[in-house]
């Protein structure tokens, strides 16, 4: 049991259409066993059919390209959001670490003052 999104279905449909049109183009291009007289009579018809199939093929290929571009843009946007969330988390972490450093720096200053006063009182170096 697999889950497919509407986008997956749309891409699959485009790929199926592309495959079908490609097959039709190939059938028109590759000789199908007609003799020379039959080929010359139908060459104009084949030429027109080739153009039609090629045009359809290119249209479907362009739709597929557009759909894939949308997916790429969507992924880039999601990646940007994830990166921004990570940056925000790192900034919060840095802010917390700065607070801890400031707290211990203040404690060290207080202890230094107290040690200094104790040295003066006892006249002994600590």
mmCIF file of C-alpha atoms in Angstrom:
data_model
loop_
_atom_site.group_PDB
_atom_site.id
_atom_site.type_symbol
_atom_site.label_atom_id
_atom_site.label_comp_id
_atom_site.label_asym_id
_atom_site.label_seq_id
_atom_site.Cartn_x
_atom_site.Cartn_y
_atom_site.Cartn_z
ATOM 1 C CA UNK A 1 0.000 0.000 0.000
ATOM 2 C CA UNK A 2 1.646 3.195 -1.143
ATOM 3 C CA UNK A 3 0.563 6.786 -0.848
ATOM 4 C CA UNK A 4 0.709 8.972 -3.937
ATOM 5 C CA UNK A 5 0.040 12.671 -3.923
ATOM 6 C CA UNK A 6 -1.983 14.414 -6.630
ATOM 7 C CA UNK A 7 1.314 15.784 -7.910
ATOM 8 C CA UNK A 8 2.674 12.244 -8.284
ATOM 9 C CA UNK A 9 -0.469 11.260 -10.214
ATOM 10 C CA UNK A 10 -0.118 14.327 -12.419
ATOM 11 C CA UNK A 11 3.524 13.531 -13.169
ATOM 12 C CA UNK A 12 2.660 9.912 -13.897
ATOM 13 C CA UNK A 13 -0.084 11.028 -16.249
ATOM 14 C CA UNK A 14 2.300 13.387 -18.050
ATOM 15 C CA UNK A 15 4.912 10.665 -18.337
ATOM 16 C CA UNK A 16 2.321 8.252 -19.738
ATOM 17 C CA UNK A 17 1.196 10.848 -22.292
ATOM 18 C CA UNK A 18 4.806 11.584 -23.206
ATOM 19 C CA UNK A 19 5.505 7.895 -23.681
ATOM 20 C CA UNK A 20 2.403 7.438 -25.820
ATOM 21 C CA UNK A 21 3.227 10.401 -28.056
ATOM 22 C CA UNK A 22 6.829 9.253 -28.353
ATOM 23 C CA UNK A 23 5.626 5.820 -29.456
ATOM 24 C CA UNK A 24 3.389 7.437 -32.081
ATOM 25 C CA UNK A 25 6.288 9.576 -33.333
ATOM 26 C CA UNK A 26 8.499 6.520 -33.629
ATOM 27 C CA UNK A 27 5.773 4.555 -35.448
ATOM 28 C CA UNK A 28 5.467 7.395 -37.958
ATOM 29 C CA UNK A 29 9.213 7.762 -38.466
ATOM 30 C CA UNK A 30 10.209 4.099 -38.692
ATOM 31 C CA UNK A 31 9.165 2.473 -41.985
ATOM 32 C CA UNK A 32 6.344 0.023 -41.452
ATOM 33 C CA UNK A 33 6.872 -2.322 -44.418
ATOM 34 C CA UNK A 34 5.028 -0.355 -47.126
ATOM 35 C CA UNK A 35 6.380 -0.580 -50.662
ATOM 36 C CA UNK A 36 7.746 2.530 -52.402
ATOM 37 C CA UNK A 37 4.513 3.467 -54.224
ATOM 38 C CA UNK A 38 2.437 3.297 -51.056
ATOM 39 C CA UNK A 39 5.082 5.336 -49.210
ATOM 40 C CA UNK A 40 5.114 8.129 -51.782
ATOM 41 C CA UNK A 41 1.312 8.404 -51.742
ATOM 42 C CA UNK A 42 1.147 8.643 -48.007
ATOM 43 C CA UNK A 43 4.314 10.711 -47.506
ATOM 44 C CA UNK A 44 2.400 14.005 -47.235
ATOM 45 C CA UNK A 45 -0.055 12.465 -44.804
ATOM 46 C CA UNK A 46 2.820 10.981 -42.811
ATOM 47 C CA UNK A 47 4.645 14.280 -42.801
ATOM 48 C CA UNK A 48 1.582 16.029 -41.404
ATOM 49 C CA UNK A 49 1.009 13.248 -38.868
ATOM 50 C CA UNK A 50 4.677 13.430 -37.854
ATOM 51 C CA UNK A 51 4.336 17.152 -37.235
ATOM 52 C CA UNK A 52 1.190 16.651 -35.163
ATOM 53 C CA UNK A 53 2.743 13.895 -33.043
ATOM 54 C CA UNK A 54 5.966 15.822 -32.624
ATOM 55 C CA UNK A 55 4.062 18.943 -31.578
ATOM 56 C CA UNK A 56 2.041 16.946 -29.013
ATOM 57 C CA UNK A 57 5.209 15.289 -27.775
ATOM 58 C CA UNK A 58 6.926 18.663 -27.299
ATOM 59 C CA UNK A 59 3.856 20.153 -25.584
ATOM 60 C CA UNK A 60 3.708 17.275 -23.109
ATOM 61 C CA UNK A 61 7.473 17.483 -22.554
ATOM 62 C CA UNK A 62 7.073 21.208 -21.766
ATOM 63 C CA UNK A 63 4.251 20.451 -19.295
ATOM 64 C CA UNK A 64 6.462 17.847 -17.654
ATOM 65 C CA UNK A 65 9.319 20.339 -17.458
ATOM 66 C CA UNK A 66 6.998 22.890 -15.842
ATOM 67 C CA UNK A 67 5.737 20.338 -13.301
ATOM 68 C CA UNK A 68 9.285 19.308 -12.412
ATOM 69 C CA UNK A 69 10.304 22.974 -12.068
ATOM 70 C CA UNK A 70 7.438 23.481 -9.616
ATOM 71 C CA UNK A 71 8.660 20.513 -7.581
ATOM 72 C CA UNK A 72 12.199 21.896 -7.542
ATOM 73 C CA UNK A 73 10.955 25.329 -6.424
ATOM 74 C CA UNK A 74 8.804 23.741 -3.732
ATOM 75 C CA UNK A 75 11.745 21.725 -2.424
ATOM 76 C CA UNK A 76 13.992 24.793 -2.447
ATOM 77 C CA UNK A 77 11.367 26.698 -0.475
ATOM 78 C CA UNK A 78 11.048 23.870 2.046
ATOM 79 C CA UNK A 79 14.838 23.702 2.316
ATOM 80 C CA UNK A 80 14.988 27.452 2.952
ATOM 81 C CA UNK A 81 12.403 27.131 5.713
ATOM 82 C CA UNK A 82 14.335 24.253 7.304
ATOM 83 C CA UNK A 83 17.576 26.215 7.118
ATOM 84 C CA UNK A 84 15.926 29.282 8.657
ATOM 85 C CA UNK A 85 14.550 27.138 11.496
ATOM 86 C CA UNK A 86 18.025 25.707 12.072
ATOM 87 C CA UNK A 87 19.543 29.203 12.081
ATOM 88 C CA UNK A 88 16.938 30.377 14.585
ATOM 89 C CA UNK A 89 17.700 27.392 16.835
ATOM 90 C CA UNK A 90 21.432 28.076 16.655
ATOM 91 C CA UNK A 91 20.878 31.747 17.484
ATOM 92 C CA UNK A 92 18.852 30.772 20.552
ATOM 93 C CA UNK A 93 21.579 28.341 21.574
ATOM 94 C CA UNK A 94 24.231 31.066 21.203
ATOM 95 C CA UNK A 95 22.118 33.497 23.254
ATOM 96 C CA UNK A 96 21.769 30.901 26.058
ATOM 97 C CA UNK A 97 25.508 30.195 26.019
ATOM 98 C CA UNK A 98 26.258 33.934 26.211
ATOM 99 C CA UNK A 99 24.006 34.223 29.261
ATOM 100 C CA UNK A 100 25.864 31.346 30.930
ATOM 101 C CA UNK A 101 29.238 32.928 30.105
ATOM 102 C CA UNK A 102 28.084 36.297 31.461
ATOM 103 C CA UNK A 103 26.811 34.627 34.647
ATOM 104 C CA UNK A 104 30.113 32.835 35.313
ATOM 105 C CA UNK A 105 32.143 35.889 34.342
ATOM 106 C CA UNK A 106 30.227 37.906 36.934
ATOM 107 C CA UNK A 107 30.851 35.152 39.512
ATOM 108 C CA UNK A 108 34.592 35.150 38.745
ATOM 109 C CA UNK A 109 34.705 38.962 39.204
ATOM 110 C CA UNK A 110 32.941 38.655 42.558
ATOM 111 C CA UNK A 111 35.306 35.906 43.684
ATOM 112 C CA UNK A 112 38.303 37.935 42.560
ATOM 113 C CA UNK A 113 37.103 40.876 44.690
ATOM 114 C CA UNK A 114 36.552 38.596 47.669
ATOM 115 C CA UNK A 115 39.969 36.961 47.243
ATOM 116 C CA UNK A 116 41.521 40.383 46.966
ATOM 117 C CA UNK A 117 39.832 41.514 50.208
ATOM 118 C CA UNK A 118 40.851 38.286 51.978
ATOM 119 C CA UNK A 119 44.453 38.811 50.857
ATOM 120 C CA UNK A 120 44.403 42.317 52.295
ATOM 121 C CA UNK A 121 42.886 41.170 55.575
ATOM 122 C CA UNK A 122 45.258 38.246 56.052
ATOM 123 C CA UNK A 123 48.125 39.705 54.161
ATOM 124 C CA UNK A 124 48.648 36.304 52.674
ATOM 125 C CA UNK A 125 48.623 35.645 48.973
ATOM 126 C CA UNK A 126 45.952 33.263 47.865
#
